[in-house]
Tab-separated table of C-alpha atoms in Angstrom:
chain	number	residue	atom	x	y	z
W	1	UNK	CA	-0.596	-11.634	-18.505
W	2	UNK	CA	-0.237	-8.960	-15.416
W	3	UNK	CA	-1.142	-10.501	-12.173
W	4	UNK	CA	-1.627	-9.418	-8.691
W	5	UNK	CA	1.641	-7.829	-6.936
W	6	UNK	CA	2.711	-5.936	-9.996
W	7	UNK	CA	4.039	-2.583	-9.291
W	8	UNK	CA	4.483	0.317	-12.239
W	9	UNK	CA	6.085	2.854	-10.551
W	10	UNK	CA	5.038	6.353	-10.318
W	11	UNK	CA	5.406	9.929	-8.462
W	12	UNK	CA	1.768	9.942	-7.982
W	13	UNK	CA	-0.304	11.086	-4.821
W	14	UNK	CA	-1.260	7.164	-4.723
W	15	UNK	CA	2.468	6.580	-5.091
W	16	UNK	CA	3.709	8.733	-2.293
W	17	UNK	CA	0.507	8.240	-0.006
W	18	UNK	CA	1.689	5.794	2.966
W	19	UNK	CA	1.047	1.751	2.252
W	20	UNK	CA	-1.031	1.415	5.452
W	21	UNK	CA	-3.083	4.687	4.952
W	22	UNK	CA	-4.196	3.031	1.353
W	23	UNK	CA	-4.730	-0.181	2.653
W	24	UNK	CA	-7.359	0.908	5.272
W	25	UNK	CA	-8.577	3.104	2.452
W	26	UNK	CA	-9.221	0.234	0.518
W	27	UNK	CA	-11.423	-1.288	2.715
W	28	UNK	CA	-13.662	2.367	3.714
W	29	UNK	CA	-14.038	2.111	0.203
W	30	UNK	CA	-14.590	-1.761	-0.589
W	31	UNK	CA	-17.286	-1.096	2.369
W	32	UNK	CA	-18.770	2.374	1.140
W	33	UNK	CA	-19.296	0.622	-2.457
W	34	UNK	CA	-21.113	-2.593	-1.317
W	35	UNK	CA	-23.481	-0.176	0.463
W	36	UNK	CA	-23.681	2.587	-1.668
W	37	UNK	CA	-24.488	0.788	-4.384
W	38	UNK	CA	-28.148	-0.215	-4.787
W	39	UNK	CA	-29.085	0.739	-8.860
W	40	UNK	CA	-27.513	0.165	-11.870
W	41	UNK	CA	-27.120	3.820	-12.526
W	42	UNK	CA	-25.418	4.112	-9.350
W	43	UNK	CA	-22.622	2.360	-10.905
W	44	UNK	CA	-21.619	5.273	-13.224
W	45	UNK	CA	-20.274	7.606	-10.288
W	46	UNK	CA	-18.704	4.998	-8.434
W	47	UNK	CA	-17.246	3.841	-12.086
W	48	UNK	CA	-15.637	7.613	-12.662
W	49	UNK	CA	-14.367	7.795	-9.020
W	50	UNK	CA	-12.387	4.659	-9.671
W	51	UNK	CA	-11.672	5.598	-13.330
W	52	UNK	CA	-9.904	9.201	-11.805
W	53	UNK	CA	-8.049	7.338	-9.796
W	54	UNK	CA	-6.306	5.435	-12.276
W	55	UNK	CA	-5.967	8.869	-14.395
W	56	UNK	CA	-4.804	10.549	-11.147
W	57	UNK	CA	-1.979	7.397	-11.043
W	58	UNK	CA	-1.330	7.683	-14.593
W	59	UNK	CA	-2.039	3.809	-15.211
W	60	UNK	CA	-1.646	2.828	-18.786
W	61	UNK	CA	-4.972	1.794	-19.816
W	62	UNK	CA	-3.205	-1.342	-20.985
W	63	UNK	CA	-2.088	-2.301	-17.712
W	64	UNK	CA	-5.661	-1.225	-16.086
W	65	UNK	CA	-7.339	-3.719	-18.653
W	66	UNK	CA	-4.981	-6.628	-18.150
W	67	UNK	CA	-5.486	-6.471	-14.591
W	68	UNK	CA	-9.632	-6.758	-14.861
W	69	UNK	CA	-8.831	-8.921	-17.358
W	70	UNK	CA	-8.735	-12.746	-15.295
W	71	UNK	CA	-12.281	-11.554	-13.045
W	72	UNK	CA	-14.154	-11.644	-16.371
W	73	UNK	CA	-14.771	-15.768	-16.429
W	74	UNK	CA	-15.544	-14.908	-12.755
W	75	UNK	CA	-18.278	-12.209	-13.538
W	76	UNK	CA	-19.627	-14.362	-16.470
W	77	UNK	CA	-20.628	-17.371	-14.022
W	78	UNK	CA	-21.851	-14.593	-11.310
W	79	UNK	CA	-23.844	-12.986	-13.618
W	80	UNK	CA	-25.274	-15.692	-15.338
W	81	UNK	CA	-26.700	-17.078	-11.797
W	82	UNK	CA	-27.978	-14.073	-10.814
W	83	UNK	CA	-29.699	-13.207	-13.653
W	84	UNK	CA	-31.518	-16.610	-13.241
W	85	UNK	CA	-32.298	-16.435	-9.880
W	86	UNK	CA	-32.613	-12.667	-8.840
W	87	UNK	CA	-32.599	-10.860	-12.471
W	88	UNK	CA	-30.696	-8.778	-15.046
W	89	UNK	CA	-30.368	-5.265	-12.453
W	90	UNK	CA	-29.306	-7.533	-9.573
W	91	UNK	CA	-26.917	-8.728	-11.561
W	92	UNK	CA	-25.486	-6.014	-13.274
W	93	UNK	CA	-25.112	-4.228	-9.812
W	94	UNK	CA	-23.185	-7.190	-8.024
W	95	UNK	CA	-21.401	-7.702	-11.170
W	96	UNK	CA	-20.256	-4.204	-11.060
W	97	UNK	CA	-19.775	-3.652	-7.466
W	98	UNK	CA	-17.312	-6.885	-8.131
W	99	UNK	CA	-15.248	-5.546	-10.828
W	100	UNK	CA	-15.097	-2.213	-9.211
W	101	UNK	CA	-13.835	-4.017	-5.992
W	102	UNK	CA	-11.228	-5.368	-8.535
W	103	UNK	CA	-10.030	-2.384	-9.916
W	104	UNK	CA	-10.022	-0.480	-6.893
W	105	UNK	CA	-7.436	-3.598	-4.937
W	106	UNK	CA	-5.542	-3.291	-8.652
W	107	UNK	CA	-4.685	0.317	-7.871
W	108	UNK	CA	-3.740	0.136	-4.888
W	109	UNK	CA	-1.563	-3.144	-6.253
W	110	UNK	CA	0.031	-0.675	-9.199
W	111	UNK	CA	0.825	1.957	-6.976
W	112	UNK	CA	2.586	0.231	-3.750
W	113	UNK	CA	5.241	-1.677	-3.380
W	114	UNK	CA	4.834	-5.473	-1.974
W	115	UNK	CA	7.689	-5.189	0.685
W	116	UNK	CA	5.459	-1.947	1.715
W	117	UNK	CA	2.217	-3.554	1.738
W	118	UNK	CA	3.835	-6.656	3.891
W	119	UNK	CA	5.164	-3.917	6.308
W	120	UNK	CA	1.799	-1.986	6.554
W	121	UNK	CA	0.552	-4.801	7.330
W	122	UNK	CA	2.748	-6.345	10.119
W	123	UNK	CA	3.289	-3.051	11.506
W	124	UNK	CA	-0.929	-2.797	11.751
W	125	UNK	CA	-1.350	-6.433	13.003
W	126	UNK	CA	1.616	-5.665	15.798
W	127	UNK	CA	-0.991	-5.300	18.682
W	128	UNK	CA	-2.438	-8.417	18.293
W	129	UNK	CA	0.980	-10.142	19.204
W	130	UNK	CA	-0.172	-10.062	23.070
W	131	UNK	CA	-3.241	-12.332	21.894
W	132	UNK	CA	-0.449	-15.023	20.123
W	133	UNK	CA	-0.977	-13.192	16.500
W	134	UNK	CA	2.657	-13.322	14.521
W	135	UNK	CA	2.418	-10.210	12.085
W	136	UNK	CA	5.382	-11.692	10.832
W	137	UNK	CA	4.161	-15.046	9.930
W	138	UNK	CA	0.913	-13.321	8.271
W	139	UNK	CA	3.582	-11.060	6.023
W	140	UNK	CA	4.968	-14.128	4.499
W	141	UNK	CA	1.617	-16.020	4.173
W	142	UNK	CA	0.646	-13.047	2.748
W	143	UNK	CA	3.871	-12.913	0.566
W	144	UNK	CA	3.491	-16.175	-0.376
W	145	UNK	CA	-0.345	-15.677	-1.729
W	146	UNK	CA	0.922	-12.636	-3.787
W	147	UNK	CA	4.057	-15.262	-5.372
W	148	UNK	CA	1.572	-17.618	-5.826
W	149	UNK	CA	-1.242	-15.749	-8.003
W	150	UNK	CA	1.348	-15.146	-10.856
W	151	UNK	CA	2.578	-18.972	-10.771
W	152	UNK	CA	-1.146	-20.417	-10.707
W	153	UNK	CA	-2.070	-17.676	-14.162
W	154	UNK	CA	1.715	-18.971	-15.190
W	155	UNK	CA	0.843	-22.849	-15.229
W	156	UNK	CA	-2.836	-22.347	-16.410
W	157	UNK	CA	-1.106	-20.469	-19.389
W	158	UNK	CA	1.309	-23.529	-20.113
W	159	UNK	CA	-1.037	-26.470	-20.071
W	160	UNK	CA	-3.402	-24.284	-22.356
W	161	UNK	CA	-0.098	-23.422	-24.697
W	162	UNK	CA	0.667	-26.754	-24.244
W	163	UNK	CA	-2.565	-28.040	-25.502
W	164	UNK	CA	-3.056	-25.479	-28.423
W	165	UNK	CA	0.347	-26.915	-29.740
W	166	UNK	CA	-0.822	-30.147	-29.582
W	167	UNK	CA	-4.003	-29.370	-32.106
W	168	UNK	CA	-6.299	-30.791	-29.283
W	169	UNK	CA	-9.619	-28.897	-27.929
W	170	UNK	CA	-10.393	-27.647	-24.803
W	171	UNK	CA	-11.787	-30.005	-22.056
W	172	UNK	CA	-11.530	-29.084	-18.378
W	173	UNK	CA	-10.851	-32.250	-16.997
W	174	UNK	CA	-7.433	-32.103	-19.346
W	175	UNK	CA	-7.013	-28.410	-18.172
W	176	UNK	CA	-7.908	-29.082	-14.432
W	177	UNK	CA	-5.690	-31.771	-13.779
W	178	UNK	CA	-2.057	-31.102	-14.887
W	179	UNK	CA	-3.250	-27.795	-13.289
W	180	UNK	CA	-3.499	-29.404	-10.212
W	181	UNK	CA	-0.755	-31.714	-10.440
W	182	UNK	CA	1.883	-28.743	-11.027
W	183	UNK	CA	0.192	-26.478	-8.166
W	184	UNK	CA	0.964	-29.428	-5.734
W	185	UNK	CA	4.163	-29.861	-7.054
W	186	UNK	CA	5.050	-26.349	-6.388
W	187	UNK	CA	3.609	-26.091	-3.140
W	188	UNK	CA	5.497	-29.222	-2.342
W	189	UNK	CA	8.804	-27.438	-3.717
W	190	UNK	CA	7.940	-24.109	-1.428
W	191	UNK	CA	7.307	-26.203	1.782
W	192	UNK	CA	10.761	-28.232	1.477
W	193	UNK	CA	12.323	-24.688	0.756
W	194	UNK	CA	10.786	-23.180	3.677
W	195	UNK	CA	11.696	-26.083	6.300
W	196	UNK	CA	15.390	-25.920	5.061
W	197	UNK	CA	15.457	-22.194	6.169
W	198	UNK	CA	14.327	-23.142	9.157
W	199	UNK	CA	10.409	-22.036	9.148
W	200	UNK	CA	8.263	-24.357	11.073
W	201	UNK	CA	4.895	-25.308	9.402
C-alpha cells in the first residue's frame, strides 16, 4: 500500500523546482480546478494536464495508481449521494475534480521531500510568529499527520489480514473498533514520547 509522504526520487523539473514554489502551486491549481471545472468534458484537459505531469516526473504508473488508489471508497460514497440528490454530471464533475485534487497533492508528495515540505512550510508561516503562530509547532503537527496516514492504512490492513485469516466476513463494527482501539493506543504511545522530549501539549 503507498501512502501519503512517500517520496520516489527523481532529477525532474518537479524534483528540482523549490518545495515552497510547488506548494503554493498546488493550491493556484487546487483553486483554478474547482473553478474551471463546470462539465464533464471539461475534465479531459484538466485530466491530461495532470497526466503530463506525472509523465514529465517520470512516475511509475504503478506508484500513480496506488496512490489514487485509498480515495476510491471515498468517491464511491460521494458519488453515489450526488447522483441521488443533484445527478449523474454533477457527480461525475465533483467526483473528478476530487480525484484530480488527489493526484495533483500525490505529485507534489512523489516529487518533494517531507523534511522540505516541513521547511517550506515553516519558513512561509514565519511572519505570522508576531501574531503568536509557531511555524515550528505546525511542522511537527504537520509531520506528525504525514507519520500518521501510513500507520492508520497500516492497522486497517492488519485487522482486515487479521480477519481474512480467521475465515470470518466483513462487518464494520469488527473492523471499526480494533481500528479505533489501536489508533488510540498509538496516539497514546506518541503523546508519552513527545512529553519525555520535553514538548508541551
Amino acid at each position: 500500500m503507498t501512502t501519503l509522504g512517500i517520496y520516489h526520487p527523481g532529477a525532474s523539473l518537479l524534483h528540482r523546482a523549490p518545495a515552497g514554489a510547488k506548494l503554493a502551486g498546488l493550491v493556484v491549481a487546487l483553486i483554478a480546478l474547482a473553478a474551471a471545472v463546470r462539465s464533464p468534458w471539461q475534465l479531459i484537459p484538466a485530466a491530461l494536464l495532470v497526466a503530463a505531469g506525472f509523465a514529465t516526473a517520470r512516475i511509475p504508473w504503478r506508484l500513480t495508481l496506488g496512490q489514487l488508489r485509498p480515495a476510491i471508497w471515498m468517491l464511491l460514497f460521494v458519488g453515489a449521494f450526488q447522483v441521488i440528490f443533484t445527478g449523474w454530471q454533477r457527480a461525475l464533475v465533483v467526483c473528478g475534480v476530487l480525484l484530480l485534487s488527489v493526484a495533483l497533492a500525490a505529485l507534489v508528495t512523489l516529487t518533494t521531500k517531507v523534511m522540505d515540505m516541513l521547511d517550506a512550510v515553516a519558513r512561509m508561516l514565519a511572519p505570522l510568529r508576531r501574531f503568536g503562530v509557531n511555524p515550528d509547532r505546525v511542522g511537527l503537527v504537520l509531520a506528525m499527520t504525514i507519520r500518521c496516514i501510513p500507520l492508520l492504512s497500516g492497522l486497517v490492513s492488519d485487522v482486515t489480514e487479521a480477519r481474512k485469516a480467521r475465515g470470518l466476513g466483513f462487518s464494520l463494527r469488527a473492523l471499526a473498533v480494533p481500528v479505533v482501539v489501536g489508533a488510540l493506543r498509538t496516539a497514546d504511545a506518541m503523546g508519552e514520547a513527545l512529553a519525555a522530549r520535553g514538548v508541551d501539549d
